[in-house]
C-alpha cells in the first residue's frame, strides 16, 4: 500500500504543478482575480505532497520491501540501517524523486514566506517554478517510476554500490541537491523578472537570501564530496576534475558570481542584465551537470547509473527550459535598462572583475568537460585532466584572488587606490616576503608557490575590513564576507601546500618492517582478516610515529563486499594539526610481502576547514539578511498598527 | 548589453552544446557498452572446480576451436536465477556454456543448479573475484562470447532476457566459423 500511496501523492503533486502553471499564467494575463489568490496555496500543497511521496519511498527502503523493484535493485536485508536509509537516494529514480521534492519544497517556501516581490513578478516566478517542475515530474513518472512493483517479490535485494556505503556519502546527495536544485529559485526569479520587466534592487534583495541558502548547501556538498573522494577512492587526491565533480563545481561558480553581482544590483541598481543572466546560468549548470552525468555520454570514475534513453529525455527538458529562458533574455535584454554607472576603481569595479573571472573559470571547466565530446565527434578519444585544468584555471583564479583581497576595502561608485595604499603595500610586501622565503627555503613549482604566497596574503587582507571598526556593531553580512574570504584563503593554502609539500612512499613490506615517509616512521605489525556486516577484509595493523611523538595504531583495510561483489580500499588517516598521514593497504606480492602506499600531506585538512568556513560565512550573511528582513517587517507592522489606532481615535 | 546581436550569443552557444551532445547521444556506436577486453584474449587463469562432479575452468579450455559463452554468476545473485531459463534454452540449441562462480560455496552452487538446472559443461570457482576483475567484469551476471581461439568477442552486462537469446546465437555464429 505504501508504494501506491507514494505514487498517488506524486501524481497529485504533478497535477497541482500543472494547475499552478495554468492559474499563474492566466492570472498574469487577466490581471488579479480569484486565480491569483490561489497560486500560493497550490504551490504549498504541491510541496507537501512531494514530501509525503518521498517519505513513502524512505519507508519502503527502511522496511526493505522486496516487492518494489527499486528496493530490490538497490538494497539488501543485511545492510546496516543507515545505508538502507541512504539507499533511498543512492540511485537514479530515488534521486530524481529527491530532485522534484526539493524543487517543489523550495517553491512552497517562497510561496509561504516571500512578500517583498511585486505580486505580478511573484506569480510569474511561481508559474516558472511549476513549469520547470512539471518537466521533472514527467521524467520521473513516465520513465523513472521509483514505486514500480515486481510481478513477484524477490528473495533478497542486490545491495548498494559498496563505494556508496559510507557515512560521508550517505548524506552527501541530499546536501548537494538542496544546493543544486535550490538554485532553481534563482532561475524562476530571473525568468519571472524578465517576464514582467521588473529587474531592480528589490528583485536582487529578494533573490539573494534564497540563492545564498542554496549556495551554502552546495558549498558544504562540494567540500564533503571532495573529502569523500579523498579518503574513499584511496588515491590520495582530493580533486580529480572528474565530470561528476565538475558538474557540482560549475553551478557553484555561477552562483558565487550571481551572489556578488546581486550585491551590486541591490546596493547600486547596476548590472541588471548580467544578474538576470547569471540567475539563468546558475540553475542551467545544475541541469547540464545532471544531464552529463546521467546520460552516459561522458565517462566518470564515480560510475553513475547511466542510460542514453533517459539522457534524451533530460536533453529535451534542457532545450525547453534553458533555450526558452535564453530566448526570453535576448528578447527582453534591451528593455532592462542597465542602471547606474560607476568607475573602474570602485567596489562595483572589483565585483565586476570577480564576476568576469568567475565566469571565465566556469567557461574553462565547461570547455574541459565537453572537450572529449568535441573530439569524439571527430573520431578521436581523449581525456582532459589536471594538466589542462590546473594551469588554465590558475591563470584566471590567481588575478581574481588579488582583486578579492583589495575589493572589499574599496568604496561604492568611485574610489582612489591611494586611500587603500597602506594596506595594499602591507599585503604586497607580505606576498613578496613569502615568495622570497619559499624560494630560498626550497624549490617549488611556480603555481603552488604563487598559490602559497597569495593565500597567505588573502587571509591577511580578508581581515582588513574589520580594521578600525567597532566589531560588536558590525553587520553580520560583513562578518560573513570576512569569514568566507578568509575560508577561500585557507582552502587555497591547503591546496597549494598539498600539491607542493606532499611526500609519497610506495613500499613492499614484510611484517616487522619499518617505512619512513616525511617526518613519520611506520611499522607494519600484522595483516589479518576481519569481517563486517556485509563484507570481509584484510586489515593491516600499522604503528605510526611522528618524529619522537607517541606511537599510534592505524588500520587500513582492503574490503570485499558480497552484494554486489566489489572491492574497496579503506584508507587509514592520521590527522595532526599540520597535516595527515594517509595509508592504503595494497595487494600481497608473490614473495609474501604487502604493498603499502603512504603519504604525508602537510596542511591538507585546511582545504576542507576552508570550505566549511566559506559555508559558515554564507550562513552568517544569510542570518544577517533574515534578521534585517524580520526587523523591517515588524517595523512595517508597528506603523500599520499605529495608523489603525490613530484612525480609530479619529473615528471615535 | 543593449540589444544587438550580442544578446543572442548565449542562446547560440547553448544551441551548439545541444547539437553536440545530441550528436553523441544518438550515434548508434555510443549505445553499446564497450569493454576494454573486447578483441583481446581471455587473461591467463586456472580455477578449481566449483562442483565435485564437474571440471574447473582454465584459459586453455577456451582455445579449443569452438566458440562458447562464458557466464559469470553466483548462487547468491537474484538476476542469475532470472536468467537461468535463457541459459537452459541456449544449451538446448547446442551452445557450449562455461561458468565462473563468484565467491560461492560448493553446497550453495549444488543447491542453485539443482533448483534452476545446470547449463554448464565446466564451472570454475573464483573465490576472490580475481578472474572476474581480470576479465573486465564488474558485476553478476555477465556473459562473454569467446571465439575458438580464446578471444573475447562480445560482452553482455546484466541478466540474459528472452529477447537476448537470438542475439547471442548470432554473436556466436559471427565468432564461429
mmCIF file with all atom_site columns, C-alpha atoms in Angstrom, chain A residues 156 158 274 277 288 291 297 309 311-312 315 318 322-323 326-327 329-331 333-334 370 373-374 376-377 560 562 565 567, chain B residues 1-3 7-8 10-11 14 17-18 20-27 31 76 78-79 102-103 128-129 132-133 138 140:
data_model
loop_
_atom_site.group_PDB
_atom_site.id
_atom_site.type_symbol
_atom_site.label_atom_id
_atom_site.label_alt_id
_atom_site.label_comp_id
_atom_site.label_asym_id
_atom_site.label_entity_id
_atom_site.label_seq_id
_atom_site.pdbx_PDB_ins_code
_atom_site.Cartn_x
_atom_site.Cartn_y
_atom_site.Cartn_z
_atom_site.occupancy
_atom_site.B_iso_or_equiv
_atom_site.pdbx_formal_charge
_atom_site.auth_seq_id
_atom_site.auth_comp_id
_atom_site.auth_asym_id
_atom_site.auth_atom_id
_atom_site.pdbx_PDB_model_num
ATOM 1  C CA . UNK A 1 156 ? 16.555 -10.629 -1.411  1.00 0.00 ? 156 UNK A CA 1
ATOM 2  C CA . UNK A 1 158 ? 21.089 -6.841  -4.767  1.00 0.00 ? 158 UNK A CA 1
ATOM 3  C CA . UNK A 1 274 ? 24.177 40.464  -16.032 1.00 0.00 ? 274 UNK A CA 1
ATOM 4  C CA . UNK A 1 277 ? 21.753 36.149  -16.942 1.00 0.00 ? 277 UNK A CA 1
ATOM 5  C CA . UNK A 1 288 ? 23.542 20.467  -17.648 1.00 0.00 ? 288 UNK A CA 1
ATOM 6  C CA . UNK A 1 291 ? 22.395 15.597  -17.875 1.00 0.00 ? 291 UNK A CA 1
ATOM 7  C CA . UNK A 1 297 ? 27.928 10.412  -22.819 1.00 0.00 ? 297 UNK A CA 1
ATOM 8  C CA . UNK A 1 309 ? 17.234 6.882   -23.217 1.00 0.00 ? 309 UNK A CA 1
ATOM 9  C CA . UNK A 1 311 ? 19.644 11.201  -21.440 1.00 0.00 ? 311 UNK A CA 1
ATOM 10 C CA . UNK A 1 312 ? 17.489 12.224  -24.369 1.00 0.00 ? 312 UNK A CA 1
ATOM 11 C CA . UNK A 1 315 ? 18.192 16.860  -23.074 1.00 0.00 ? 315 UNK A CA 1
ATOM 12 C CA . UNK A 1 318 ? 17.218 21.321  -21.158 1.00 0.00 ? 318 UNK A CA 1
ATOM 13 C CA . UNK A 1 322 ? 17.398 26.821  -20.892 1.00 0.00 ? 322 UNK A CA 1
ATOM 14 C CA . UNK A 1 323 ? 16.701 27.558  -24.552 1.00 0.00 ? 323 UNK A CA 1
ATOM 15 C CA . UNK A 1 326 ? 17.769 32.448  -23.260 1.00 0.00 ? 326 UNK A CA 1
ATOM 16 C CA . UNK A 1 327 ? 15.287 33.410  -25.987 1.00 0.00 ? 327 UNK A CA 1
ATOM 17 C CA . UNK A 1 329 ? 16.552 37.039  -22.268 1.00 0.00 ? 329 UNK A CA 1
ATOM 18 C CA . UNK A 1 330 ? 17.509 38.038  -25.810 1.00 0.00 ? 330 UNK A CA 1
ATOM 19 C CA . UNK A 1 331 ? 14.045 39.499  -26.421 1.00 0.00 ? 331 UNK A CA 1
ATOM 20 C CA . UNK A 1 333 ? 17.542 42.376  -22.544 1.00 0.00 ? 333 UNK A CA 1
ATOM 21 C CA . UNK A 1 334 ? 17.122 45.750  -24.257 1.00 0.00 ? 334 UNK A CA 1
ATOM 22 C CA . UNK A 1 370 ? 32.914 18.907  -23.018 1.00 0.00 ? 370 UNK A CA 1
ATOM 23 C CA . UNK A 1 373 ? 32.785 15.085  -26.682 1.00 0.00 ? 373 UNK A CA 1
ATOM 24 C CA . UNK A 1 374 ? 34.005 17.537  -29.314 1.00 0.00 ? 374 UNK A CA 1
ATOM 25 C CA . UNK A 1 376 ? 34.889 12.219  -30.203 1.00 0.00 ? 376 UNK A CA 1
ATOM 26 C CA . UNK A 1 377 ? 32.586 13.796  -32.787 1.00 0.00 ? 377 UNK A CA 1
ATOM 27 C CA . UNK A 1 560 ? 35.479 -7.246  -0.235  1.00 0.00 ? 560 UNK A CA 1
ATOM 28 C CA . UNK A 1 562 ? 29.409 -9.602  -1.344  1.00 0.00 ? 562 UNK A CA 1
ATOM 29 C CA . UNK A 1 565 ? 30.766 -8.181  -5.207  1.00 0.00 ? 565 UNK A CA 1
ATOM 30 C CA . UNK A 1 567 ? 36.472 -4.482  -3.579  1.00 0.00 ? 567 UNK A CA 1
ATOM 31 C CA . UNK B 2 1   ? 24.102 44.610  -23.423 1.00 0.00 ? 1   UNK B CA 1
ATOM 32 C CA . UNK B 2 2   ? 21.643 46.936  -25.107 1.00 0.00 ? 2   UNK B CA 1
ATOM 33 C CA . UNK B 2 3   ? 20.061 44.995  -27.989 1.00 0.00 ? 3   UNK B CA 1
ATOM 34 C CA . UNK B 2 7   ? 22.126 39.233  -26.581 1.00 0.00 ? 7   UNK B CA 1
ATOM 35 C CA . UNK B 2 8   ? 21.639 36.185  -28.809 1.00 0.00 ? 8   UNK B CA 1
ATOM 36 C CA . UNK B 2 10  ? 24.294 32.822  -25.035 1.00 0.00 ? 10  UNK B CA 1
ATOM 37 C CA . UNK B 2 11  ? 21.492 31.142  -26.966 1.00 0.00 ? 11  UNK B CA 1
ATOM 38 C CA . UNK B 2 14  ? 23.690 26.787  -25.881 1.00 0.00 ? 14  UNK B CA 1
ATOM 39 C CA . UNK B 2 17  ? 26.035 22.497  -26.912 1.00 0.00 ? 17  UNK B CA 1
ATOM 40 C CA . UNK B 2 18  ? 22.672 20.826  -27.569 1.00 0.00 ? 18  UNK B CA 1
ATOM 41 C CA . UNK B 2 20  ? 26.991 18.435  -29.904 1.00 0.00 ? 20  UNK B CA 1
ATOM 42 C CA . UNK B 2 21  ? 25.513 16.268  -27.185 1.00 0.00 ? 21  UNK B CA 1
ATOM 43 C CA . UNK B 2 22  ? 22.558 15.226  -29.345 1.00 0.00 ? 22  UNK B CA 1
ATOM 44 C CA . UNK B 2 23  ? 25.049 14.014  -31.941 1.00 0.00 ? 23  UNK B CA 1
ATOM 45 C CA . UNK B 2 24  ? 26.787 11.894  -29.281 1.00 0.00 ? 24  UNK B CA 1
ATOM 46 C CA . UNK B 2 25  ? 23.559 10.689  -27.755 1.00 0.00 ? 25  UNK B CA 1
ATOM 47 C CA . UNK B 2 26  ? 22.006 9.433   -30.965 1.00 0.00 ? 26  UNK B CA 1
ATOM 48 C CA . UNK B 2 27  ? 25.081 7.926   -32.541 1.00 0.00 ? 27  UNK B CA 1
ATOM 49 C CA . UNK B 2 31  ? 24.913 2.993   -27.178 1.00 0.00 ? 31  UNK B CA 1
ATOM 50 C CA . UNK B 2 76  ? 23.508 -15.564 -4.150  1.00 0.00 ? 76  UNK B CA 1
ATOM 51 C CA . UNK B 2 78  ? 18.937 -12.838 -7.826  1.00 0.00 ? 78  UNK B CA 1
ATOM 52 C CA . UNK B 2 79  ? 19.151 -11.905 -11.544 1.00 0.00 ? 79  UNK B CA 1
ATOM 53 C CA . UNK B 2 102 ? 31.955 -15.778 -7.869  1.00 0.00 ? 102 UNK B CA 1
ATOM 54 C CA . UNK B 2 103 ? 32.560 -16.037 -4.104  1.00 0.00 ? 103 UNK B CA 1
ATOM 55 C CA . UNK B 2 128 ? 38.341 -13.690 -4.621  1.00 0.00 ? 128 UNK B CA 1
ATOM 56 C CA . UNK B 2 129 ? 36.777 -12.275 -7.815  1.00 0.00 ? 129 UNK B CA 1
ATOM 57 C CA . UNK B 2 132 ? 36.191 -11.546 -12.723 1.00 0.00 ? 132 UNK B CA 1
ATOM 58 C CA . UNK B 2 133 ? 38.282 -8.408  -12.327 1.00 0.00 ? 133 UNK B CA 1
ATOM 59 C CA . UNK B 2 138 ? 32.136 -5.501  -12.632 1.00 0.00 ? 138 UNK B CA 1
ATOM 60 C CA . UNK B 2 140 ? 26.980 -10.538 -11.755 1.00 0.00 ? 140 UNK B CA 1
#
